[in-house]
mmCIF file with all atom_site columns, C-alpha atoms in Angstrom:
data_model
loop_
_atom_site.group_PDB
_atom_site.id
_atom_site.type_symbol
_atom_site.label_atom_id
_atom_site.label_alt_id
_atom_site.label_comp_id
_atom_site.label_asym_id
_atom_site.label_entity_id
_atom_site.label_seq_id
_atom_site.pdbx_PDB_ins_code
_atom_site.Cartn_x
_atom_site.Cartn_y
_atom_site.Cartn_z
_atom_site.occupancy
_atom_site.B_iso_or_equiv
_atom_site.pdbx_formal_charge
_atom_site.auth_seq_id
_atom_site.auth_comp_id
_atom_site.auth_asym_id
_atom_site.auth_atom_id
_atom_site.pdbx_PDB_model_num
ATOM 1   C CA . UNK A 1 1   ? -12.345 5.776   -18.815 1.00 0.00 ? 1   UNK A CA 1
ATOM 2   C CA . UNK A 1 2   ? -11.076 3.674   -15.936 1.00 0.00 ? 2   UNK A CA 1
ATOM 3   C CA . UNK A 1 3   ? -13.260 0.714   -15.050 1.00 0.00 ? 3   UNK A CA 1
ATOM 4   C CA . UNK A 1 4   ? -13.039 -2.158  -12.589 1.00 0.00 ? 4   UNK A CA 1
ATOM 5   C CA . UNK A 1 5   ? -14.852 -5.484  -12.600 1.00 0.00 ? 5   UNK A CA 1
ATOM 6   C CA . UNK A 1 6   ? -14.748 -7.463  -9.375  1.00 0.00 ? 6   UNK A CA 1
ATOM 7   C CA . UNK A 1 7   ? -15.390 -11.197 -9.253  1.00 0.00 ? 7   UNK A CA 1
ATOM 8   C CA . UNK A 1 8   ? -14.858 -14.232 -7.081  1.00 0.00 ? 8   UNK A CA 1
ATOM 9   C CA . UNK A 1 9   ? -17.371 -13.515 -4.364  1.00 0.00 ? 9   UNK A CA 1
ATOM 10  C CA . UNK A 1 10  ? -19.743 -16.080 -2.978  1.00 0.00 ? 10  UNK A CA 1
ATOM 11  C CA . UNK A 1 11  ? -20.838 -18.030 0.064   1.00 0.00 ? 11  UNK A CA 1
ATOM 12  C CA . UNK A 1 12  ? -18.084 -19.537 2.196   1.00 0.00 ? 12  UNK A CA 1
ATOM 13  C CA . UNK A 1 13  ? -17.961 -21.153 5.623   1.00 0.00 ? 13  UNK A CA 1
ATOM 14  C CA . UNK A 1 14  ? -16.159 -19.483 8.521   1.00 0.00 ? 14  UNK A CA 1
ATOM 15  C CA . UNK A 1 15  ? -12.462 -20.274 8.590   1.00 0.00 ? 15  UNK A CA 1
ATOM 16  C CA . UNK A 1 16  ? -12.268 -20.893 4.862   1.00 0.00 ? 16  UNK A CA 1
ATOM 17  C CA . UNK A 1 17  ? -10.581 -18.813 2.157   1.00 0.00 ? 17  UNK A CA 1
ATOM 18  C CA . UNK A 1 18  ? -11.701 -16.885 -0.865  1.00 0.00 ? 18  UNK A CA 1
ATOM 19  C CA . UNK A 1 19  ? -9.849  -14.945 -3.545  1.00 0.00 ? 19  UNK A CA 1
ATOM 20  C CA . UNK A 1 20  ? -11.414 -11.918 -5.173  1.00 0.00 ? 20  UNK A CA 1
ATOM 21  C CA . UNK A 1 21  ? -10.294 -10.541 -8.501  1.00 0.00 ? 21  UNK A CA 1
ATOM 22  C CA . UNK A 1 22  ? -10.404 -6.982  -9.746  1.00 0.00 ? 22  UNK A CA 1
ATOM 23  C CA . UNK A 1 23  ? -9.894  -6.646  -13.500 1.00 0.00 ? 23  UNK A CA 1
ATOM 24  C CA . UNK A 1 24  ? -9.115  -3.150  -14.723 1.00 0.00 ? 24  UNK A CA 1
ATOM 25  C CA . UNK A 1 25  ? -9.621  -1.541  -18.096 1.00 0.00 ? 25  UNK A CA 1
ATOM 26  C CA . UNK A 1 26  ? -9.018  1.929   -19.449 1.00 0.00 ? 26  UNK A CA 1
ATOM 27  C CA . UNK A 1 27  ? -5.820  2.410   -17.493 1.00 0.00 ? 27  UNK A CA 1
ATOM 28  C CA . UNK A 1 28  ? -2.718  0.490   -16.429 1.00 0.00 ? 28  UNK A CA 1
ATOM 29  C CA . UNK A 1 29  ? -2.824  -0.744  -12.858 1.00 0.00 ? 29  UNK A CA 1
ATOM 30  C CA . UNK A 1 30  ? 0.945   -0.930  -12.745 1.00 0.00 ? 30  UNK A CA 1
ATOM 31  C CA . UNK A 1 31  ? 1.006   2.871   -12.392 1.00 0.00 ? 31  UNK A CA 1
ATOM 32  C CA . UNK A 1 32  ? -1.643  3.260   -9.705  1.00 0.00 ? 32  UNK A CA 1
ATOM 33  C CA . UNK A 1 33  ? -2.263  2.303   -6.130  1.00 0.00 ? 33  UNK A CA 1
ATOM 34  C CA . UNK A 1 34  ? -5.379  0.145   -5.843  1.00 0.00 ? 34  UNK A CA 1
ATOM 35  C CA . UNK A 1 35  ? -7.584  -0.190  -2.805  1.00 0.00 ? 35  UNK A CA 1
ATOM 36  C CA . UNK A 1 36  ? -10.158 -2.697  -1.590  1.00 0.00 ? 36  UNK A CA 1
ATOM 37  C CA . UNK A 1 37  ? -13.205 -1.625  0.353   1.00 0.00 ? 37  UNK A CA 1
ATOM 38  C CA . UNK A 1 38  ? -16.249 -3.341  1.745   1.00 0.00 ? 38  UNK A CA 1
ATOM 39  C CA . UNK A 1 39  ? -19.734 -2.399  2.785   1.00 0.00 ? 39  UNK A CA 1
ATOM 40  C CA . UNK A 1 40  ? -21.896 -4.543  4.991   1.00 0.00 ? 40  UNK A CA 1
ATOM 41  C CA . UNK A 1 41  ? -25.649 -4.245  4.964   1.00 0.00 ? 41  UNK A CA 1
ATOM 42  C CA . UNK A 1 42  ? -26.741 -1.149  6.844   1.00 0.00 ? 42  UNK A CA 1
ATOM 43  C CA . UNK A 1 43  ? -23.202 0.095   7.381   1.00 0.00 ? 43  UNK A CA 1
ATOM 44  C CA . UNK A 1 44  ? -20.908 2.635   5.767   1.00 0.00 ? 44  UNK A CA 1
ATOM 45  C CA . UNK A 1 45  ? -18.295 1.623   3.265   1.00 0.00 ? 45  UNK A CA 1
ATOM 46  C CA . UNK A 1 46  ? -14.963 0.964   4.960   1.00 0.00 ? 46  UNK A CA 1
ATOM 47  C CA . UNK A 1 47  ? -11.431 0.561   3.745   1.00 0.00 ? 47  UNK A CA 1
ATOM 48  C CA . UNK A 1 48  ? -9.811  -2.854  3.832   1.00 0.00 ? 48  UNK A CA 1
ATOM 49  C CA . UNK A 1 49  ? -6.350  -2.328  2.378   1.00 0.00 ? 49  UNK A CA 1
ATOM 50  C CA . UNK A 1 50  ? -4.446  -0.750  -0.477  1.00 0.00 ? 50  UNK A CA 1
ATOM 51  C CA . UNK A 1 51  ? -1.449  -1.793  -2.552  1.00 0.00 ? 51  UNK A CA 1
ATOM 52  C CA . UNK A 1 52  ? 0.855   0.841   -4.018  1.00 0.00 ? 52  UNK A CA 1
ATOM 53  C CA . UNK A 1 53  ? 2.980   0.566   -7.138  1.00 0.00 ? 53  UNK A CA 1
ATOM 54  C CA . UNK A 1 54  ? 5.903   -0.796  -5.150  1.00 0.00 ? 54  UNK A CA 1
ATOM 55  C CA . UNK A 1 55  ? 3.633   -3.540  -3.790  1.00 0.00 ? 55  UNK A CA 1
ATOM 56  C CA . UNK A 1 56  ? 3.596   -1.989  -0.377  1.00 0.00 ? 56  UNK A CA 1
ATOM 57  C CA . UNK A 1 57  ? 0.355   -2.726  1.468   1.00 0.00 ? 57  UNK A CA 1
ATOM 58  C CA . UNK A 1 58  ? -1.485  -0.218  3.618   1.00 0.00 ? 58  UNK A CA 1
ATOM 59  C CA . UNK A 1 59  ? -4.093  -1.708  5.914   1.00 0.00 ? 59  UNK A CA 1
ATOM 60  C CA . UNK A 1 60  ? -7.119  0.471   6.540   1.00 0.00 ? 60  UNK A CA 1
ATOM 61  C CA . UNK A 1 61  ? -8.668  -2.164  8.804   1.00 0.00 ? 61  UNK A CA 1
ATOM 62  C CA . UNK A 1 62  ? -6.788  -3.828  11.667  1.00 0.00 ? 62  UNK A CA 1
ATOM 63  C CA . UNK A 1 63  ? -9.273  -6.704  11.645  1.00 0.00 ? 63  UNK A CA 1
ATOM 64  C CA . UNK A 1 64  ? -7.891  -8.097  8.363   1.00 0.00 ? 64  UNK A CA 1
ATOM 65  C CA . UNK A 1 65  ? -4.197  -7.939  9.254   1.00 0.00 ? 65  UNK A CA 1
ATOM 66  C CA . UNK A 1 66  ? -2.666  -11.378 9.085   1.00 0.00 ? 66  UNK A CA 1
ATOM 67  C CA . UNK A 1 67  ? -5.684  -12.743 7.206   1.00 0.00 ? 67  UNK A CA 1
ATOM 68  C CA . UNK A 1 68  ? -6.042  -10.698 4.003   1.00 0.00 ? 68  UNK A CA 1
ATOM 69  C CA . UNK A 1 69  ? -3.359  -9.994  1.476   1.00 0.00 ? 69  UNK A CA 1
ATOM 70  C CA . UNK A 1 70  ? -3.301  -8.253  -1.841  1.00 0.00 ? 70  UNK A CA 1
ATOM 71  C CA . UNK A 1 71  ? -1.371  -8.896  -5.025  1.00 0.00 ? 71  UNK A CA 1
ATOM 72  C CA . UNK A 1 72  ? -1.326  -7.638  -8.569  1.00 0.00 ? 72  UNK A CA 1
ATOM 73  C CA . UNK A 1 73  ? -0.699  -9.204  -11.972 1.00 0.00 ? 73  UNK A CA 1
ATOM 74  C CA . UNK A 1 74  ? 0.414   -6.344  -14.168 1.00 0.00 ? 74  UNK A CA 1
ATOM 75  C CA . UNK A 1 75  ? 0.394   -8.529  -17.272 1.00 0.00 ? 75  UNK A CA 1
ATOM 76  C CA . UNK A 1 76  ? -3.291  -9.287  -16.780 1.00 0.00 ? 76  UNK A CA 1
ATOM 77  C CA . UNK A 1 77  ? -4.004  -5.796  -15.438 1.00 0.00 ? 77  UNK A CA 1
ATOM 78  C CA . UNK A 1 78  ? -5.724  -7.504  -12.527 1.00 0.00 ? 78  UNK A CA 1
ATOM 79  C CA . UNK A 1 79  ? -5.496  -7.344  -8.751  1.00 0.00 ? 79  UNK A CA 1
ATOM 80  C CA . UNK A 1 80  ? -6.324  -10.062 -6.267  1.00 0.00 ? 80  UNK A CA 1
ATOM 81  C CA . UNK A 1 81  ? -7.533  -9.983  -2.683  1.00 0.00 ? 81  UNK A CA 1
ATOM 82  C CA . UNK A 1 82  ? -6.714  -13.223 -0.893  1.00 0.00 ? 82  UNK A CA 1
ATOM 83  C CA . UNK A 1 83  ? -8.927  -13.614 2.151   1.00 0.00 ? 83  UNK A CA 1
ATOM 84  C CA . UNK A 1 84  ? -8.064  -16.332 4.648   1.00 0.00 ? 84  UNK A CA 1
ATOM 85  C CA . UNK A 1 85  ? -9.612  -17.380 7.942   1.00 0.00 ? 85  UNK A CA 1
ATOM 86  C CA . UNK A 1 86  ? -12.845 -15.685 7.008   1.00 0.00 ? 86  UNK A CA 1
ATOM 87  C CA . UNK A 1 87  ? -15.261 -14.638 9.729   1.00 0.00 ? 87  UNK A CA 1
ATOM 88  C CA . UNK A 1 88  ? -18.988 -13.901 9.619   1.00 0.00 ? 88  UNK A CA 1
ATOM 89  C CA . UNK A 1 89  ? -18.190 -10.226 10.207  1.00 0.00 ? 89  UNK A CA 1
ATOM 90  C CA . UNK A 1 90  ? -16.311 -10.191 6.889   1.00 0.00 ? 90  UNK A CA 1
ATOM 91  C CA . UNK A 1 91  ? -19.653 -10.538 5.130   1.00 0.00 ? 91  UNK A CA 1
ATOM 92  C CA . UNK A 1 92  ? -20.030 -7.528  2.839   1.00 0.00 ? 92  UNK A CA 1
ATOM 93  C CA . UNK A 1 93  ? -19.990 -6.241  -0.688  1.00 0.00 ? 93  UNK A CA 1
ATOM 94  C CA . UNK A 1 94  ? -16.342 -5.838  -1.715  1.00 0.00 ? 94  UNK A CA 1
ATOM 95  C CA . UNK A 1 95  ? -15.137 -3.139  -4.083  1.00 0.00 ? 95  UNK A CA 1
ATOM 96  C CA . UNK A 1 96  ? -11.829 -2.187  -5.662  1.00 0.00 ? 96  UNK A CA 1
ATOM 97  C CA . UNK A 1 97  ? -10.995 1.386   -6.465  1.00 0.00 ? 97  UNK A CA 1
ATOM 98  C CA . UNK A 1 98  ? -8.231  3.805   -7.324  1.00 0.00 ? 98  UNK A CA 1
ATOM 99  C CA . UNK A 1 99  ? -7.510  7.419   -6.578  1.00 0.00 ? 99  UNK A CA 1
ATOM 100 C CA . UNK A 1 100 ? -6.203  9.072   -9.715  1.00 0.00 ? 100 UNK A CA 1
ATOM 101 C CA . UNK A 1 101 ? -5.139  12.217  -7.848  1.00 0.00 ? 101 UNK A CA 1
ATOM 102 C CA . UNK A 1 102 ? -2.817  10.128  -5.697  1.00 0.00 ? 102 UNK A CA 1
ATOM 103 C CA . UNK A 1 103 ? -1.429  7.992   -8.493  1.00 0.00 ? 103 UNK A CA 1
ATOM 104 C CA . UNK A 1 104 ? 1.151   5.528   -7.242  1.00 0.00 ? 104 UNK A CA 1
ATOM 105 C CA . UNK A 1 105 ? 0.535   6.025   -3.510  1.00 0.00 ? 105 UNK A CA 1
ATOM 106 C CA . UNK A 1 106 ? -2.378  4.884   -1.408  1.00 0.00 ? 106 UNK A CA 1
ATOM 107 C CA . UNK A 1 107 ? -4.856  7.616   -0.549  1.00 0.00 ? 107 UNK A CA 1
ATOM 108 C CA . UNK A 1 108 ? -5.104  8.105   3.215   1.00 0.00 ? 108 UNK A CA 1
ATOM 109 C CA . UNK A 1 109 ? -8.891  8.064   3.263   1.00 0.00 ? 109 UNK A CA 1
ATOM 110 C CA . UNK A 1 110 ? -11.824 6.815   1.215   1.00 0.00 ? 110 UNK A CA 1
ATOM 111 C CA . UNK A 1 111 ? -12.368 10.354  -0.075  1.00 0.00 ? 111 UNK A CA 1
ATOM 112 C CA . UNK A 1 112 ? -9.184  10.010  -2.104  1.00 0.00 ? 112 UNK A CA 1
ATOM 113 C CA . UNK A 1 113 ? -10.675 7.321   -4.341  1.00 0.00 ? 113 UNK A CA 1
ATOM 114 C CA . UNK A 1 114 ? -12.535 8.388   -7.457  1.00 0.00 ? 114 UNK A CA 1
ATOM 115 C CA . UNK A 1 115 ? -12.923 5.282   -9.647  1.00 0.00 ? 115 UNK A CA 1
ATOM 116 C CA . UNK A 1 116 ? -14.861 2.321   -8.316  1.00 0.00 ? 116 UNK A CA 1
ATOM 117 C CA . UNK A 1 117 ? -16.012 -1.076  -9.446  1.00 0.00 ? 117 UNK A CA 1
ATOM 118 C CA . UNK A 1 118 ? -19.533 -2.383  -8.879  1.00 0.00 ? 118 UNK A CA 1
ATOM 119 C CA . UNK A 1 119 ? -18.448 -4.871  -6.282  1.00 0.00 ? 119 UNK A CA 1
ATOM 120 C CA . UNK A 1 120 ? -18.901 -8.530  -5.501  1.00 0.00 ? 120 UNK A CA 1
ATOM 121 C CA . UNK A 1 121 ? -20.778 -10.055 -2.581  1.00 0.00 ? 121 UNK A CA 1
ATOM 122 C CA . UNK A 1 122 ? -18.976 -12.132 0.009   1.00 0.00 ? 122 UNK A CA 1
ATOM 123 C CA . UNK A 1 123 ? -21.041 -14.036 2.554   1.00 0.00 ? 123 UNK A CA 1
ATOM 124 C CA . UNK A 1 124 ? -19.392 -15.928 5.384   1.00 0.00 ? 124 UNK A CA 1
ATOM 125 C CA . UNK A 1 125 ? -21.821 -18.271 7.047   1.00 0.00 ? 125 UNK A CA 1
ATOM 126 C CA . UNK A 1 126 ? -22.123 -21.843 8.185   1.00 0.00 ? 126 UNK A CA 1
#
């Protein structure tokens, strides 16, 4: 069964950077598009971005364009979310996920994702 384990979250000051990791097991990430999502306290889960198997990135959120980027290490079966110029509004629980029905392409909406990690907390505060 596909599983994800996110790590790398923590407390960071505004303007600083953080890199999240998403380690996969039970399937090969090289063959699937992987998405990152976040959920702030009291809000719905929202999409951040997705990387397909050709390393094309789909941004679900305009607010992270130019600040967040996504990469994969197929050898380690792990994905990374590099977050730069962090803002207090980036504070949330961050999750990685995949949509097995969509395979190598990024699902257009959150409903297309069916395997999720448990998430890691990111807090941006001075």
